[in-house]
XYZ file of C-alpha atoms in Angstrom:
233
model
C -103.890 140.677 81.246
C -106.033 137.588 80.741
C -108.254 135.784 82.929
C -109.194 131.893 82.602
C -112.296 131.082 83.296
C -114.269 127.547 83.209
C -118.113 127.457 82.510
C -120.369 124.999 84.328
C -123.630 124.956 83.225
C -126.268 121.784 82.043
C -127.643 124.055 79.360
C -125.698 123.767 76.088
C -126.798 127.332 74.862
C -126.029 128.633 77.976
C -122.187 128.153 78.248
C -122.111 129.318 74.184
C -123.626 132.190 75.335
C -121.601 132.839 77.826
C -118.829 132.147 76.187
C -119.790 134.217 73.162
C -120.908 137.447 75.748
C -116.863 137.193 76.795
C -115.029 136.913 73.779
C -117.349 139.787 72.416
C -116.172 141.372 75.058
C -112.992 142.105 74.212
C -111.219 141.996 77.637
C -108.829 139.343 76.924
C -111.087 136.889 79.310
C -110.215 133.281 78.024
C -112.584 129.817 78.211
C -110.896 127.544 78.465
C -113.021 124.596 79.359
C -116.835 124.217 79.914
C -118.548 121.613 82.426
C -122.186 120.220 82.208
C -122.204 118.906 85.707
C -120.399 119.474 88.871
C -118.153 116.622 88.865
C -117.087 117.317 85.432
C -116.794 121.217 86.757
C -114.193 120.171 89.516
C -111.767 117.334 86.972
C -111.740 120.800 84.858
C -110.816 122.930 87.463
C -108.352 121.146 88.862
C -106.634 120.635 85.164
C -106.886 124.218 83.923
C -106.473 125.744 87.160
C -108.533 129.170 86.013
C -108.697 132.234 87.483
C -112.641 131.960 87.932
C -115.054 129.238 87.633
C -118.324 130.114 86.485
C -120.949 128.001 87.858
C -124.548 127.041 87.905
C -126.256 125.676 91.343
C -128.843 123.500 89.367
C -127.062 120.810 87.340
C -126.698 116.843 87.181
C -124.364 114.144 88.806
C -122.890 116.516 91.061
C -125.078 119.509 91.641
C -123.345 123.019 91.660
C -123.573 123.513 95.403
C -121.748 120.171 96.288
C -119.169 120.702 94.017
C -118.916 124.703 95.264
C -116.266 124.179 98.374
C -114.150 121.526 96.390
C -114.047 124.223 93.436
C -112.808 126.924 95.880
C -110.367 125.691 96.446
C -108.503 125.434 93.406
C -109.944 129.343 92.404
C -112.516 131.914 93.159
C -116.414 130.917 91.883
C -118.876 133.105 90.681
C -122.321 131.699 91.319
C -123.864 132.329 87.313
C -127.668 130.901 87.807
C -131.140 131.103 87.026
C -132.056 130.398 90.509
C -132.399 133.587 92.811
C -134.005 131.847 95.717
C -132.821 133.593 99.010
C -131.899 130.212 100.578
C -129.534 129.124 97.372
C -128.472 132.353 97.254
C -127.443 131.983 101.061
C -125.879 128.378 101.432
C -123.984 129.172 97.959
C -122.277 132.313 99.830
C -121.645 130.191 102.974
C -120.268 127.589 100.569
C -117.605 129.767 99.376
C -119.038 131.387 96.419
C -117.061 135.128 95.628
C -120.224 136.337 93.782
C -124.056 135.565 92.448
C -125.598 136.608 89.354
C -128.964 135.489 88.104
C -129.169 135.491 84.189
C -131.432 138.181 82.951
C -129.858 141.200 85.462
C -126.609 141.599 84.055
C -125.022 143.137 80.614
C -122.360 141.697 78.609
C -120.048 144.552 80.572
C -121.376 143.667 84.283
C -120.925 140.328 83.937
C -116.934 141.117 82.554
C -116.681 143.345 85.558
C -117.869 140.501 88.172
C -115.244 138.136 87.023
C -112.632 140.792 87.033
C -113.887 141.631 90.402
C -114.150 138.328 91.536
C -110.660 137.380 90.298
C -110.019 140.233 92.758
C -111.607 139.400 96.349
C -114.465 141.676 95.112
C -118.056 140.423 95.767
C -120.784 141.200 92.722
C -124.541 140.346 92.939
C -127.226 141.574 90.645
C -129.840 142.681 92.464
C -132.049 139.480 93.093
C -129.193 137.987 94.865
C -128.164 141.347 97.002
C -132.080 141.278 98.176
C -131.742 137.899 99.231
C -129.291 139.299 101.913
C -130.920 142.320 103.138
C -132.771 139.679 105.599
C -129.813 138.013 106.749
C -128.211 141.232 107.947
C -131.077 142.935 109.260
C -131.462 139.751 111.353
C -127.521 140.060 112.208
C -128.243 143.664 113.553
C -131.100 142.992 115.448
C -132.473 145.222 118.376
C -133.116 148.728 116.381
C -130.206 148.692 114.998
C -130.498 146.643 111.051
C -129.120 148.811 108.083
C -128.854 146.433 104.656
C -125.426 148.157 103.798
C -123.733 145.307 102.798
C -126.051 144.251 100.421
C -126.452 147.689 98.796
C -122.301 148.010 98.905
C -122.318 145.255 96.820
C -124.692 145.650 93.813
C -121.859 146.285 90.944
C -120.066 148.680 93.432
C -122.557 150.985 94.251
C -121.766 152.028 97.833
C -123.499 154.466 100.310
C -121.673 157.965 99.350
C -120.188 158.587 103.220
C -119.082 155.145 103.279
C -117.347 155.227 99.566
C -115.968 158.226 101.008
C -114.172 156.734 103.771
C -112.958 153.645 101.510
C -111.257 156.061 99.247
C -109.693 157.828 102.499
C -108.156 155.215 104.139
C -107.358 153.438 101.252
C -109.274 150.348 102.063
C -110.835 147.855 99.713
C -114.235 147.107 99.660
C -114.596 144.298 101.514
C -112.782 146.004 104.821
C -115.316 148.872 104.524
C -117.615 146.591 104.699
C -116.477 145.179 107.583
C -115.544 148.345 108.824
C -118.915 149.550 108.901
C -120.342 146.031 110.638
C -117.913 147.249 113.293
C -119.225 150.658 114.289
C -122.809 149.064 113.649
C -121.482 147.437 116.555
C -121.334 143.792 115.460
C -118.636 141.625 116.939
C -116.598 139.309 114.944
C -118.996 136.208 114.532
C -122.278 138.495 113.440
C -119.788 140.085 110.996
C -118.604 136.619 109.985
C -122.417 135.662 109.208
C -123.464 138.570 107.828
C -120.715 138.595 105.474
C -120.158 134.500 104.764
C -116.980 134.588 105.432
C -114.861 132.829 108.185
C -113.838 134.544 111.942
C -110.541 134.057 111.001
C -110.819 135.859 107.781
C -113.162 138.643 109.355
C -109.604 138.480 112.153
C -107.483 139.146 109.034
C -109.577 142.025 107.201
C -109.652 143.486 110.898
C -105.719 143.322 111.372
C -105.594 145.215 107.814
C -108.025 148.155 108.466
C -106.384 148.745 111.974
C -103.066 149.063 110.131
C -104.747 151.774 107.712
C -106.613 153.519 110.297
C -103.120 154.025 112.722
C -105.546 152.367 115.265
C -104.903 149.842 118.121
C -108.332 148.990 118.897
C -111.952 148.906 117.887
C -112.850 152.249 119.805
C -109.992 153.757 117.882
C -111.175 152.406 114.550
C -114.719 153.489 115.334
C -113.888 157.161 116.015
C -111.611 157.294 113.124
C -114.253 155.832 110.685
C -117.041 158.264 112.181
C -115.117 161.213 111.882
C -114.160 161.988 115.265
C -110.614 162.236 115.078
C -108.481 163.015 112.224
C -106.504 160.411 109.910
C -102.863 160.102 110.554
């Protein structure tokens, strides 16, 4: 299958770069457009209609950020930056973004995997931009109780082994055992909506889909399922 994508970046030689680290690749993922600035980013966007958009935060005219929510939605954006500072990092997630990788912590085969994964509903970071998380959830499960297992779910799919394990059982994706796991943490749905920059409704939706694979009715009953305390159905 192939995947559009659209490059937004100021820096000449870094779209070619890009664009030559895909089509080296060999994974069928297509350019087909590049952007030096955010408005030009969102008139190309809305005429190629890709299946990512590749974007830079620091750029001129319209900066990367300000044209992030517009670009949304038309497709998914994967934040593709030099800048790892926690608070970009942050507001670009809130923003919308599906993903953030900082140049210089990613192969030629991570970066293909992000935009598949992206193209997907599957968050990437390399490992500057997971970090920059690690505060906001710790402060999310405050009182004794902060574990940084969203951010180390997310670096290029490496997941905690017991939680993996119960992905793979229930059959959920990624992003529900995420959320999963903010639930027996015992985070209700607006900490879960923070901690994972995402919207109540959508944290309302990922719920209403991991109760359905869990046979459960409630939270209690997702909880004991998820721990182990009473068998799958």
């Amino acid at each position: 299958m192939t995947l559009t994508v659209v490059v937004a970046d100021d820096n000449p030689v870094v779209r070619a770069g890009v664009r030559a680290l895909l089509d080296a690749a060999g994974t069928g993922i297509r350019v087909v457009a590049e952007a030096p600035d955010g408005r030009t980013a969102m008139d190309e966007t809305r005429r190629h209609r890709p299946d990512v958009v590749l974007l830079d935060v620091r750029m001129p005219v319209v900066d990367g950020l300000t044209a992030l929510p517009h670009l949304v939605q038309v497709a998914p954006v994967l934040v593709l930056t030099y800048s790892g500072e926690s608070e970009v990092v942050q507001e670009a997630l809130r923003l919308g973004a599906g993903g953030y990788l900082v140049h210089g912590e990613f192969t030629a085969e991570e970066l293909v995997t992000a935009v598949c994964d992206v193209r997907a509903g599957r968050a990437r970071f390399t490992p500057t931009a997971a970090n920059a998380l690690v505060g906001v959830v710790r402060g999310a499960t405050a009182h004794g109780h902060a574990r940084p297992i969203v951010s180390d779910s997310l670096r290029f799919g490496r997941m905690p082994s017991q939680m993996q394990s119960n992905v793979a059982r229930f059959g959920l994706s990624v992003r529900e055992g995420e959320v999963m796991d903010l639930i027996a943490s015992g985070l209700n749905n607006r900490q879960i909506a923070d901690t994972c920059f995402i919207s109540e409704k959508t944290v309302k939706n990922h719920i209403n889909r991991i109760f359905a694979k869990l046979h459960a009715t409630s939270r209690s009953e997702a909880i004991a399922a998820w721990l182990g305390t009473r068998a799958a159905s």
